[in-house]
Amino acid sequence: MELWQQMIRDSIHTVDQLVEKFNIDRKVAEELDEFFQARINPYYLSLIRYPGDPIWLQCVPDVKELEDLDGYEDPLLEDAMSPVPNITHRYPDRVLFLTTSQCGMYCRFCTRKRKVGNSDKISMRQLESAFKYLEEHTEVRDVIMSGGDPLMLTDTMLEKIIKRIRQIPHIEIIRIGTKMPCVLPHRITPKLVEMLKKYHPIYINTHFNHPWEITPESAKACQMLVDAGFPVNNQAVLMKGVNDDPQVLKELFLKLLKIRVRPYYLFMADETRGANHFRTSLDKGLEIMFALRGNISGLAIPHFVIDAPGGGGKIPVLPDYILHRDEEKIVMRNYQNKIYVYREAKNEENKIEVEISGNDNGKLPKPKKLKKSAKAVVSEYEIT
């Protein structure tokens, strides 16, 4: 048995352990266990510095989960977009391939808690229908392996799946969505890396939410992956009490760059049942993104997105940098809140007709004009 597997076995997961270790009322612990089981491996447990800290909030069950009656079991409608078991096909050229129900640590904000931890919901027995779907749908060029966490599989089982995907001619890219570099970096072994190298191009999407999660162990895991030629991207979630502070996220993103992990996405928290206490306002997210832009390298700034409820996909959100726009000029503010005017180009490009869903005349709608004129907007600020 490898070290990482032993650490999974040694994880906190029973009601008795929750009561003893975290002083949770037994009745509450039983209800939480029924709602969404816990798994906190010894490594991630060691990152907790004090009760209620950002690490604790992500992994220790909380009675607030039971008080959330407004969230959705499947906020992104993944199940409705699942043509066969284990496959979600939302975008034209890529699919989500669920390979296992198990994770190295069960995040309390998990958007897939309806399935995670339940081998009946994400079953290895149904992989053949998933492979057949991929073979038949030649428009698919990109497969994102997820779960659960694909790296919870043994090297042998993981290779069987990847090798089978690589045999499909029209599939160009394989992505592995894994939180292991963050929650159990011991899983990233030389043997695993050597196996994965045979099936390039493979991209790794990992998931750090707080700078305390970047440790010598997690840095080494990411180094092994990057040195072996795997681009590693990070997908963080904005969460109240965890990282809803520009200084915290600035530290996280800069530390990620230092270990050669690119900040890729920052998500607004999904409307998942049991996770409402993690959600922030959109204004809070926009405030943080505005505080980051210009103050740290563009390399360190992720796309800020909302994964639209109802399966609408990822929608990028930006602070309001455009204050006014008309046919002659664009009035903008920069990261210092200083105002600048950019003269609009006068050419035929502004008149190109395009098809827009819900717009019967097929023309690009004209920019909305503010009540104030550009001159009035500019006069409120000192033009640099």
Coordinates of N, CA, C and O in Angstrom, one line a residue, residues 179-318:
K179 N -7.9 17.6 -7.2 CA -7.5 18.4 -6.0 C -6.3 17.8 -5.2 O -5.9 18.4 -4.2
M180 N -5.8 16.7 -5.7 CA -4.8 16.0 -5.0 C -3.5 16.8 -4.7 O -3.0 16.7 -3.6
P181 N -3.0 17.6 -5.7 CA -1.8 18.4 -5.4 C -2.0 19.3 -4.2 O -1.1 19.7 -3.5
C182 N -3.3 19.7 -3.9 CA -3.6 20.6 -2.8 C -3.9 19.8 -1.5 O -3.4 20.1 -0.4
V183 N -4.8 18.8 -1.6 CA -5.3 18.1 -0.3 C -4.5 16.9 0.0 O -4.5 16.5 1.2
L184 N -3.8 16.2 -0.9 CA -3.0 15.0 -0.6 C -1.9 14.9 -1.6 O -1.9 14.1 -2.5
P185 N -0.9 15.8 -1.6 CA 0.1 15.9 -2.6 C 1.0 14.6 -2.7 O 1.7 14.4 -3.7
H186 N 0.9 13.8 -1.7 CA 1.7 12.6 -1.7 C 1.2 11.6 -2.8 O 1.9 10.7 -3.2
R187 N 0.0 11.9 -3.3 CA -0.5 11.1 -4.5 C 0.4 11.3 -5.7 O 0.4 10.4 -6.6
I188 N 1.0 12.4 -5.9 CA 1.8 12.7 -7.1 C 3.2 12.1 -6.9 O 4.0 12.6 -6.2
T189 N 3.3 10.9 -7.4 CA 4.5 10.1 -7.3 C 5.3 10.0 -8.6 O 4.7 10.3 -9.7
P190 N 6.6 9.7 -8.6 CA 7.3 9.5 -9.8 C 6.7 8.5 -10.7 O 6.7 8.7 -12.0
K191 N 6.2 7.5 -10.2 CA 5.6 6.4 -10.9 C 4.3 6.9 -11.7 O 4.1 6.6 -12.9
L192 N 3.5 7.7 -11.0 CA 2.3 8.3 -11.6 C 2.7 9.2 -12.8 O 2.1 9.1 -13.9
V193 N 3.7 10.1 -12.5 CA 4.1 11.0 -13.5 C 4.6 10.4 -14.7 O 4.3 10.8 -15.9
E194 N 5.5 9.3 -14.5 CA 6.0 8.6 -15.7 C 4.9 7.9 -16.5 O 5.0 7.9 -17.7
M195 N 3.9 7.4 -15.9 CA 2.8 6.8 -16.6 C 2.1 7.9 -17.4 O 1.8 7.7 -18.6
L196 N 1.7 9.0 -16.8 CA 1.0 10.0 -17.5 C 1.7 10.6 -18.7 O 1.1 11.0 -19.7
K197 N 3.0 10.7 -18.6 CA 3.8 11.3 -19.6 C 3.7 10.5 -21.0 O 3.9 11.1 -22.0
K198 N 3.3 9.3 -20.9 CA 3.1 8.5 -22.2 C 1.9 9.0 -23.0 O 1.8 8.6 -24.2
Y199 N 1.0 9.8 -22.4 CA -0.2 10.1 -23.1 C -0.4 11.6 -23.3 O -1.6 12.1 -23.4
H200 N 0.6 12.4 -23.4 CA 0.5 13.8 -23.7 C -0.2 14.0 -25.0 O -0.2 13.1 -25.9
P201 N -0.9 15.2 -25.2 CA -1.0 16.3 -24.3 C -2.0 16.1 -23.2 O -3.2 15.8 -23.5
I202 N -1.6 16.2 -21.9 CA -2.5 16.1 -20.8 C -2.3 17.4 -20.0 O -1.2 17.9 -19.7
Y203 N -3.4 18.1 -19.7 CA -3.4 19.3 -18.9 C -4.0 18.9 -17.5 O -4.9 18.1 -17.4
I204 N -3.5 19.5 -16.4 CA -3.9 19.3 -15.1 C -4.6 20.6 -14.6 O -4.1 21.6 -14.6
N205 N -5.9 20.4 -14.1 CA -6.6 21.5 -13.5 C -6.7 21.1 -12.0 O -7.3 20.1 -11.6
T206 N -6.1 21.9 -11.2 CA -6.1 21.6 -9.7 C -6.9 22.7 -9.0 O -7.5 23.6 -9.6
H207 N -6.9 22.7 -7.7 CA -7.9 23.5 -6.9 C -7.3 23.9 -5.6 O -7.5 23.2 -4.6
F208 N -6.6 25.1 -5.5 CA -6.1 25.7 -4.3 C -7.1 26.9 -4.0 O -7.3 27.7 -4.9
N209 N -7.5 27.1 -2.8 CA -8.4 28.2 -2.5 C -7.8 29.2 -1.5 O -8.3 30.3 -1.3
H210 N -6.7 28.8 -0.8 CA -6.1 29.6 0.2 C -4.6 29.5 0.2 O -4.1 28.3 0.0
P211 N -3.8 30.5 0.5 CA -2.4 30.4 0.5 C -1.8 29.4 1.5 O -0.7 28.9 1.3
W212 N -2.5 29.1 2.6 CA -2.0 28.1 3.5 C -1.9 26.8 2.9 O -1.2 25.9 3.5
E213 N -2.6 26.5 1.8 CA -2.6 25.2 1.2 C -1.3 25.0 0.3 O -1.1 23.9 -0.1
I214 N -0.6 26.1 0.1 CA 0.6 26.0 -0.6 C 1.8 25.7 0.4 O 2.2 26.6 1.1
T215 N 2.2 24.5 0.4 CA 3.2 24.0 1.4 C 4.4 23.4 0.6 O 4.3 23.2 -0.6
P216 N 5.5 23.1 1.3 CA 6.6 22.4 0.6 C 6.1 21.1 -0.1 O 6.6 20.8 -1.2
E217 N 5.1 20.4 0.5 CA 4.6 19.1 -0.1 C 3.8 19.4 -1.4 O 4.0 18.8 -2.4
S218 N 2.9 20.4 -1.3 CA 2.1 20.7 -2.5 C 3.0 21.4 -3.6 O 2.7 21.1 -4.8
A219 N 3.9 22.2 -3.2 CA 4.8 22.8 -4.2 C 5.6 21.7 -4.9 O 5.8 21.8 -6.2
K220 N 6.1 20.7 -4.2 CA 6.8 19.6 -4.8 C 6.0 18.8 -5.8 O 6.4 18.4 -6.9
A221 N 4.7 18.6 -5.4 CA 3.8 17.8 -6.3 C 3.6 18.6 -7.6 O 3.6 18.0 -8.7
C222 N 3.4 19.9 -7.5 CA 3.2 20.7 -8.7 C 4.5 20.7 -9.5 O 4.4 20.7 -10.8
Q223 N 5.6 20.8 -8.9 CA 6.9 20.9 -9.6 C 7.1 19.6 -10.4 O 7.5 19.6 -11.6
M224 N 6.7 18.4 -9.8 CA 6.9 17.2 -10.5 C 6.0 17.1 -11.8 O 6.4 16.7 -12.9
L225 N 4.8 17.7 -11.7 CA 3.9 17.7 -12.8 C 4.4 18.6 -13.9 O 4.4 18.3 -15.1
V226 N 4.7 19.8 -13.5 CA 5.2 20.8 -14.5 C 6.5 20.4 -15.2 O 6.7 20.5 -16.4
D227 N 7.4 19.8 -14.4 CA 8.7 19.4 -15.0 C 8.5 18.2 -16.0 O 9.3 18.1 -16.9
A228 N 7.4 17.5 -15.8 CA 7.1 16.4 -16.7 C 6.3 16.9 -17.9 O 5.9 16.0 -18.8
G229 N 6.1 18.2 -18.0 CA 5.4 18.7 -19.2 C 3.9 18.9 -19.2 O 3.3 19.2 -20.2
F230 N 3.4 18.8 -18.0 CA 1.9 19.0 -17.8 C 1.7 20.5 -17.4 O 2.1 20.9 -16.3
P231 N 1.0 21.2 -18.2 CA 0.5 22.6 -17.8 C -0.5 22.4 -16.6 O -1.4 21.6 -16.7
V232 N -0.2 23.1 -15.6 CA -1.1 23.0 -14.4 C -1.8 24.4 -14.2 O -1.2 25.4 -14.0
N233 N -3.2 24.3 -14.2 CA -4.0 25.5 -14.0 C -4.8 25.3 -12.7 O -5.1 24.2 -12.3
N234 N -5.1 26.5 -12.1 CA -5.8 26.4 -10.8 C -7.2 27.0 -11.0 O -7.4 28.0 -11.6
Q235 N -8.2 26.3 -10.4 CA -9.6 26.8 -10.4 C -10.0 27.0 -8.9 O -10.2 26.0 -8.2
A236 N -10.1 28.2 -8.5 CA -10.5 28.6 -7.1 C -11.9 28.9 -7.0 O -12.5 29.3 -8.0
V237 N -12.5 28.9 -5.8 CA -13.8 29.3 -5.6 C -13.8 30.4 -4.5 O -13.1 30.3 -3.5
L238 N -14.5 31.5 -4.8 CA -14.6 32.6 -3.9 C -15.6 32.2 -2.8 O -16.8 31.9 -3.0
M239 N -15.1 32.2 -1.5 CA -15.9 31.8 -0.4 C -15.8 32.7 0.8 O -14.7 33.1 1.2
K240 N -16.9 33.0 1.4 CA -17.0 33.8 2.6 C -16.2 33.2 3.7 O -16.4 32.0 4.0
G241 N -15.3 33.9 4.3 CA -14.6 33.4 5.5 C -13.3 32.6 5.1 O -12.5 32.3 5.9
V242 N -13.2 32.3 3.8 CA -12.1 31.5 3.3 C -11.1 32.4 2.6 O -9.9 32.4 2.9
N243 N -11.6 33.1 1.6 CA -10.7 33.9 0.7 C -11.4 35.1 0.2 O -10.9 35.6 -0.9
D244 N -12.4 35.6 0.8 CA -13.1 36.8 0.2 C -12.4 38.1 0.7 O -13.0 39.0 1.3
D245 N -11.2 38.2 0.4 CA -10.3 39.3 0.7 C -9.3 39.5 -0.3 O -8.6 38.5 -0.6
P246 N -9.1 40.7 -0.9 CA -8.1 40.8 -2.0 C -6.7 40.5 -1.6 O -5.9 40.0 -2.4
Q247 N -6.3 40.7 -0.3 CA -5.0 40.4 0.1 C -4.7 38.9 0.2 O -3.6 38.4 -0.1
V248 N -5.8 38.2 0.6 CA -5.6 36.7 0.7 C -5.5 36.1 -0.7 O -4.6 35.3 -1.0
L249 N -6.3 36.6 -1.6 CA -6.3 36.1 -3.0 C -5.0 36.5 -3.7 O -4.4 35.8 -4.5
K250 N -4.6 37.8 -3.4 CA -3.3 38.2 -4.0 C -2.2 37.3 -3.6 O -1.4 36.9 -4.4
E251 N -2.1 37.0 -2.3 CA -1.1 36.1 -1.8 C -1.2 34.7 -2.5 O -0.2 34.1 -2.9
L252 N -2.4 34.2 -2.6 CA -2.6 32.9 -3.2 C -2.2 32.9 -4.6 O -1.4 32.0 -5.0
F253 N -2.6 33.8 -5.4 CA -2.3 33.8 -6.9 C -0.8 34.0 -7.1 O -0.2 33.4 -8.0
L254 N -0.1 34.9 -6.3 CA 1.3 35.1 -6.5 C 2.1 33.8 -6.1 O 3.1 33.4 -6.7
K255 N 1.6 33.1 -5.0 CA 2.3 31.9 -4.6 C 2.1 30.8 -5.6 O 3.0 30.0 -5.9
L256 N 0.9 30.8 -6.3 CA 0.7 29.8 -7.3 C 1.6 30.0 -8.5 O 2.2 29.0 -9.0
L257 N 1.8 31.2 -8.9 CA 2.7 31.5 -10.0 C 4.2 31.1 -9.6 O 4.9 30.6 -10.5
K258 N 4.5 31.3 -8.4 CA 5.9 30.9 -7.9 C 6.1 29.4 -8.1 O 7.3 29.0 -8.3
I259 N 5.1 28.6 -7.9 CA 5.2 27.2 -8.1 C 4.8 26.7 -9.5 O 4.5 25.5 -9.7
R260 N 4.7 27.7 -10.4 CA 4.4 27.5 -11.8 C 3.0 26.9 -12.1 O 2.8 26.1 -13.0
V261 N 2.1 27.3 -11.2 CA 0.7 27.0 -11.4 C -0.1 28.3 -11.8 O 0.0 29.3 -11.2
R262 N -0.8 28.2 -13.0 CA -1.4 29.4 -13.5 C -2.8 29.6 -12.9 O -3.7 28.7 -13.0
P263 N -3.1 30.7 -12.2 CA -4.5 31.0 -11.8 C -5.4 31.1 -13.0 O -5.2 32.0 -13.9
Y264 N -6.3 30.2 -13.2 CA -7.1 30.0 -14.4 C -8.5 30.6 -14.2 O -9.0 31.4 -15.0
Y265 N -9.2 30.1 -13.2 CA -10.6 30.5 -12.9 C -10.7 30.9 -11.4 O -10.1 30.3 -10.6
L266 N -11.5 31.9 -11.2 CA -12.1 32.2 -9.8 C -13.6 32.1 -10.0 O -14.1 33.0 -10.7
F267 N -14.2 31.2 -9.4 CA -15.6 31.0 -9.5 C -16.4 31.6 -8.4 O -16.0 31.6 -7.2
M268 N -17.5 32.2 -8.7 CA -18.5 32.5 -7.6 C -19.0 31.1 -7.2 O -19.2 30.2 -7.9
A269 N -19.3 31.0 -5.9 CA -19.8 29.7 -5.3 C -21.1 29.3 -5.9 O -22.0 30.2 -6.1
D270 N -21.2 28.1 -6.3 CA -22.5 27.6 -6.9 C -23.6 27.6 -5.9 O -23.4 27.5 -4.6
E271 N -24.8 27.6 -6.4 CA -26.0 27.5 -5.5 C -26.3 26.1 -5.1 O -27.4 25.5 -5.4
T272 N -25.4 25.5 -4.4 CA -25.5 24.1 -4.1 C -26.1 23.9 -2.7 O -25.7 24.7 -1.8
R273 N -27.0 23.0 -2.5 CA -27.6 22.8 -1.2 C -26.6 22.5 -0.2 O -25.7 21.7 -0.4
G274 N -26.7 23.1 0.9 CA -25.8 22.9 2.0 C -24.5 23.9 2.0 O -23.7 23.8 2.9
A275 N -24.5 24.7 1.0 CA -23.3 25.6 0.8 C -23.6 27.0 0.8 O -22.7 27.8 0.4
N276 N -24.8 27.4 1.1 CA -25.2 28.8 1.0 C -24.3 29.7 1.9 O -24.1 30.9 1.6
H277 N -23.9 29.2 3.0 CA -23.1 30.0 4.0 C -21.7 30.4 3.4 O -21.0 31.2 4.0
F278 N -21.3 29.7 2.3 CA -20.1 30.1 1.7 C -20.2 31.2 0.6 O -19.2 31.8 0.2
R279 N -21.4 31.5 0.2 CA -21.6 32.4 -0.9 C -21.4 33.8 -0.5 O -21.8 34.3 0.5
T280 N -20.8 34.6 -1.4 CA -20.6 36.0 -1.3 C -21.5 36.7 -2.3 O -22.0 36.1 -3.2
S281 N -21.6 38.0 -2.2 CA -22.3 38.8 -3.2 C -21.4 39.0 -4.4 O -20.2 38.9 -4.3
L282 N -22.0 39.2 -5.6 CA -21.2 39.5 -6.8 C -20.4 40.8 -6.6 O -19.3 40.9 -7.1
D283 N -21.0 41.8 -5.9 CA -20.3 43.0 -5.7 C -18.9 42.8 -4.9 O -17.9 43.4 -5.2
K284 N -19.0 41.8 -4.0 CA -17.7 41.5 -3.3 C -16.7 40.9 -4.2 O -15.5 41.3 -4.2
G285 N -17.1 40.0 -5.1 CA -16.2 39.5 -6.1 C -15.6 40.5 -7.0 O -14.4 40.5 -7.3
L286 N -16.5 41.4 -7.5 CA -16.1 42.5 -8.4 C -15.1 43.4 -7.7 O -14.1 43.9 -8.3
E287 N -15.4 43.7 -6.5 CA -14.5 44.6 -5.7 C -13.1 44.0 -5.5 O -12.1 44.7 -5.7
I288 N -13.1 42.7 -5.3 CA -11.8 42.0 -5.2 C -11.0 42.0 -6.5 O -9.8 42.3 -6.6
M289 N -11.7 41.7 -7.6 CA -11.1 41.7 -8.9 C -10.5 43.1 -9.3 O -9.5 43.2 -9.9
F290 N -11.3 44.1 -9.0 CA -10.8 45.5 -9.3 C -9.6 45.8 -8.4 O -8.6 46.5 -8.9
A291 N -9.5 45.3 -7.2 CA -8.4 45.5 -6.3 C -7.1 44.8 -6.8 O -6.0 45.3 -6.6
L292 N -7.3 43.7 -7.5 CA -6.2 42.9 -8.0 C -5.6 43.5 -9.4 O -4.4 43.6 -9.5
R293 N -6.6 43.9 -10.2 CA -6.1 44.3 -11.6 C -5.2 45.5 -11.5 O -5.5 46.5 -10.9
G294 N -4.0 45.3 -12.1 CA -3.1 46.4 -12.2 C -2.1 46.4 -11.0 O -1.1 47.0 -11.1
N295 N -2.5 45.8 -9.9 CA -1.7 45.8 -8.7 C -0.8 44.5 -8.6 O 0.1 44.4 -7.9
I296 N -1.2 43.5 -9.4 CA -0.4 42.3 -9.6 C -0.3 42.0 -11.1 O -1.2 42.4 -11.8
S297 N 0.6 41.2 -11.4 CA 0.8 40.8 -12.8 C -0.4 40.2 -13.4 O -1.2 39.5 -12.7
G298 N -0.7 40.5 -14.7 CA -1.8 39.9 -15.4 C -1.8 38.4 -15.4 O -2.8 37.7 -15.4
L299 N -0.5 37.8 -15.3 CA -0.4 36.4 -15.2 C -1.1 35.8 -14.0 O -1.5 34.6 -14.0
A300 N -1.2 36.6 -12.9 CA -1.7 36.1 -11.7 C -3.2 36.3 -11.5 O -3.8 36.0 -10.5
I301 N -3.8 36.9 -12.5 CA -5.3 37.2 -12.4 C -6.1 36.2 -13.2 O -6.0 36.1 -14.4
P302 N -6.9 35.5 -12.5 CA -7.7 34.5 -13.2 C -9.0 35.1 -13.9 O -9.3 36.3 -13.7
H303 N -9.6 34.3 -14.7 CA -11.0 34.7 -15.2 C -12.0 34.6 -14.1 O -12.0 33.5 -13.4
F304 N -12.7 35.6 -13.8 CA -13.7 35.6 -12.8 C -15.0 35.2 -13.4 O -15.5 35.9 -14.3
V305 N -15.6 34.1 -13.0 CA -16.8 33.6 -13.7 C -17.9 33.1 -12.8 O -17.6 32.8 -11.6
I306 N -19.1 33.1 -13.3 CA -20.2 32.4 -12.7 C -20.6 31.2 -13.5 O -20.8 31.4 -14.7
D307 N -20.6 30.0 -12.9 CA -21.1 28.9 -13.7 C -22.6 29.0 -13.6 O -23.2 28.7 -12.5
A308 N -23.2 29.3 -14.7 CA -24.6 29.7 -14.7 C -25.5 28.6 -14.2 O -25.5 27.5 -14.7
P309 N -26.4 28.9 -13.2 CA -27.4 27.9 -12.8 C -28.3 27.5 -14.0 O -28.6 28.3 -14.9
G310 N -28.6 26.2 -14.0 CA -29.4 25.7 -15.2 C -28.6 25.2 -16.3 O -29.2 25.0 -17.4
G311 N -27.3 25.1 -16.2 CA -26.5 24.6 -17.2 C -26.1 25.5 -18.3 O -25.7 25.1 -19.4
G312 N -26.1 26.8 -18.0 CA -25.7 27.8 -19.0 C -24.2 28.0 -19.3 O -23.8 28.7 -20.2
G313 N -23.4 27.3 -18.5 CA -22.0 27.4 -18.7 C -21.3 28.5 -18.0 O -22.0 29.3 -17.3
K314 N -20.0 28.6 -18.2 CA -19.2 29.7 -17.5 C -19.4 31.0 -18.1 O -19.2 31.2 -19.3
I315 N -19.8 32.0 -17.3 CA -20.1 33.4 -17.8 C -19.1 34.3 -17.2 O -19.1 34.4 -15.9
P316 N -18.2 34.9 -17.9 CA -17.1 35.8 -17.4 C -17.8 37.1 -16.9 O -18.7 37.6 -17.5
V317 N -17.3 37.6 -15.7 CA -17.7 38.8 -15.1 C -16.6 39.7 -14.9 O -15.5 39.3 -14.4
L318 N -16.7 41.0 -15.2 CA -15.6 42.0 -15.1 C -16.2 43.2 -14.3 O -17.4 43.6 -14.4

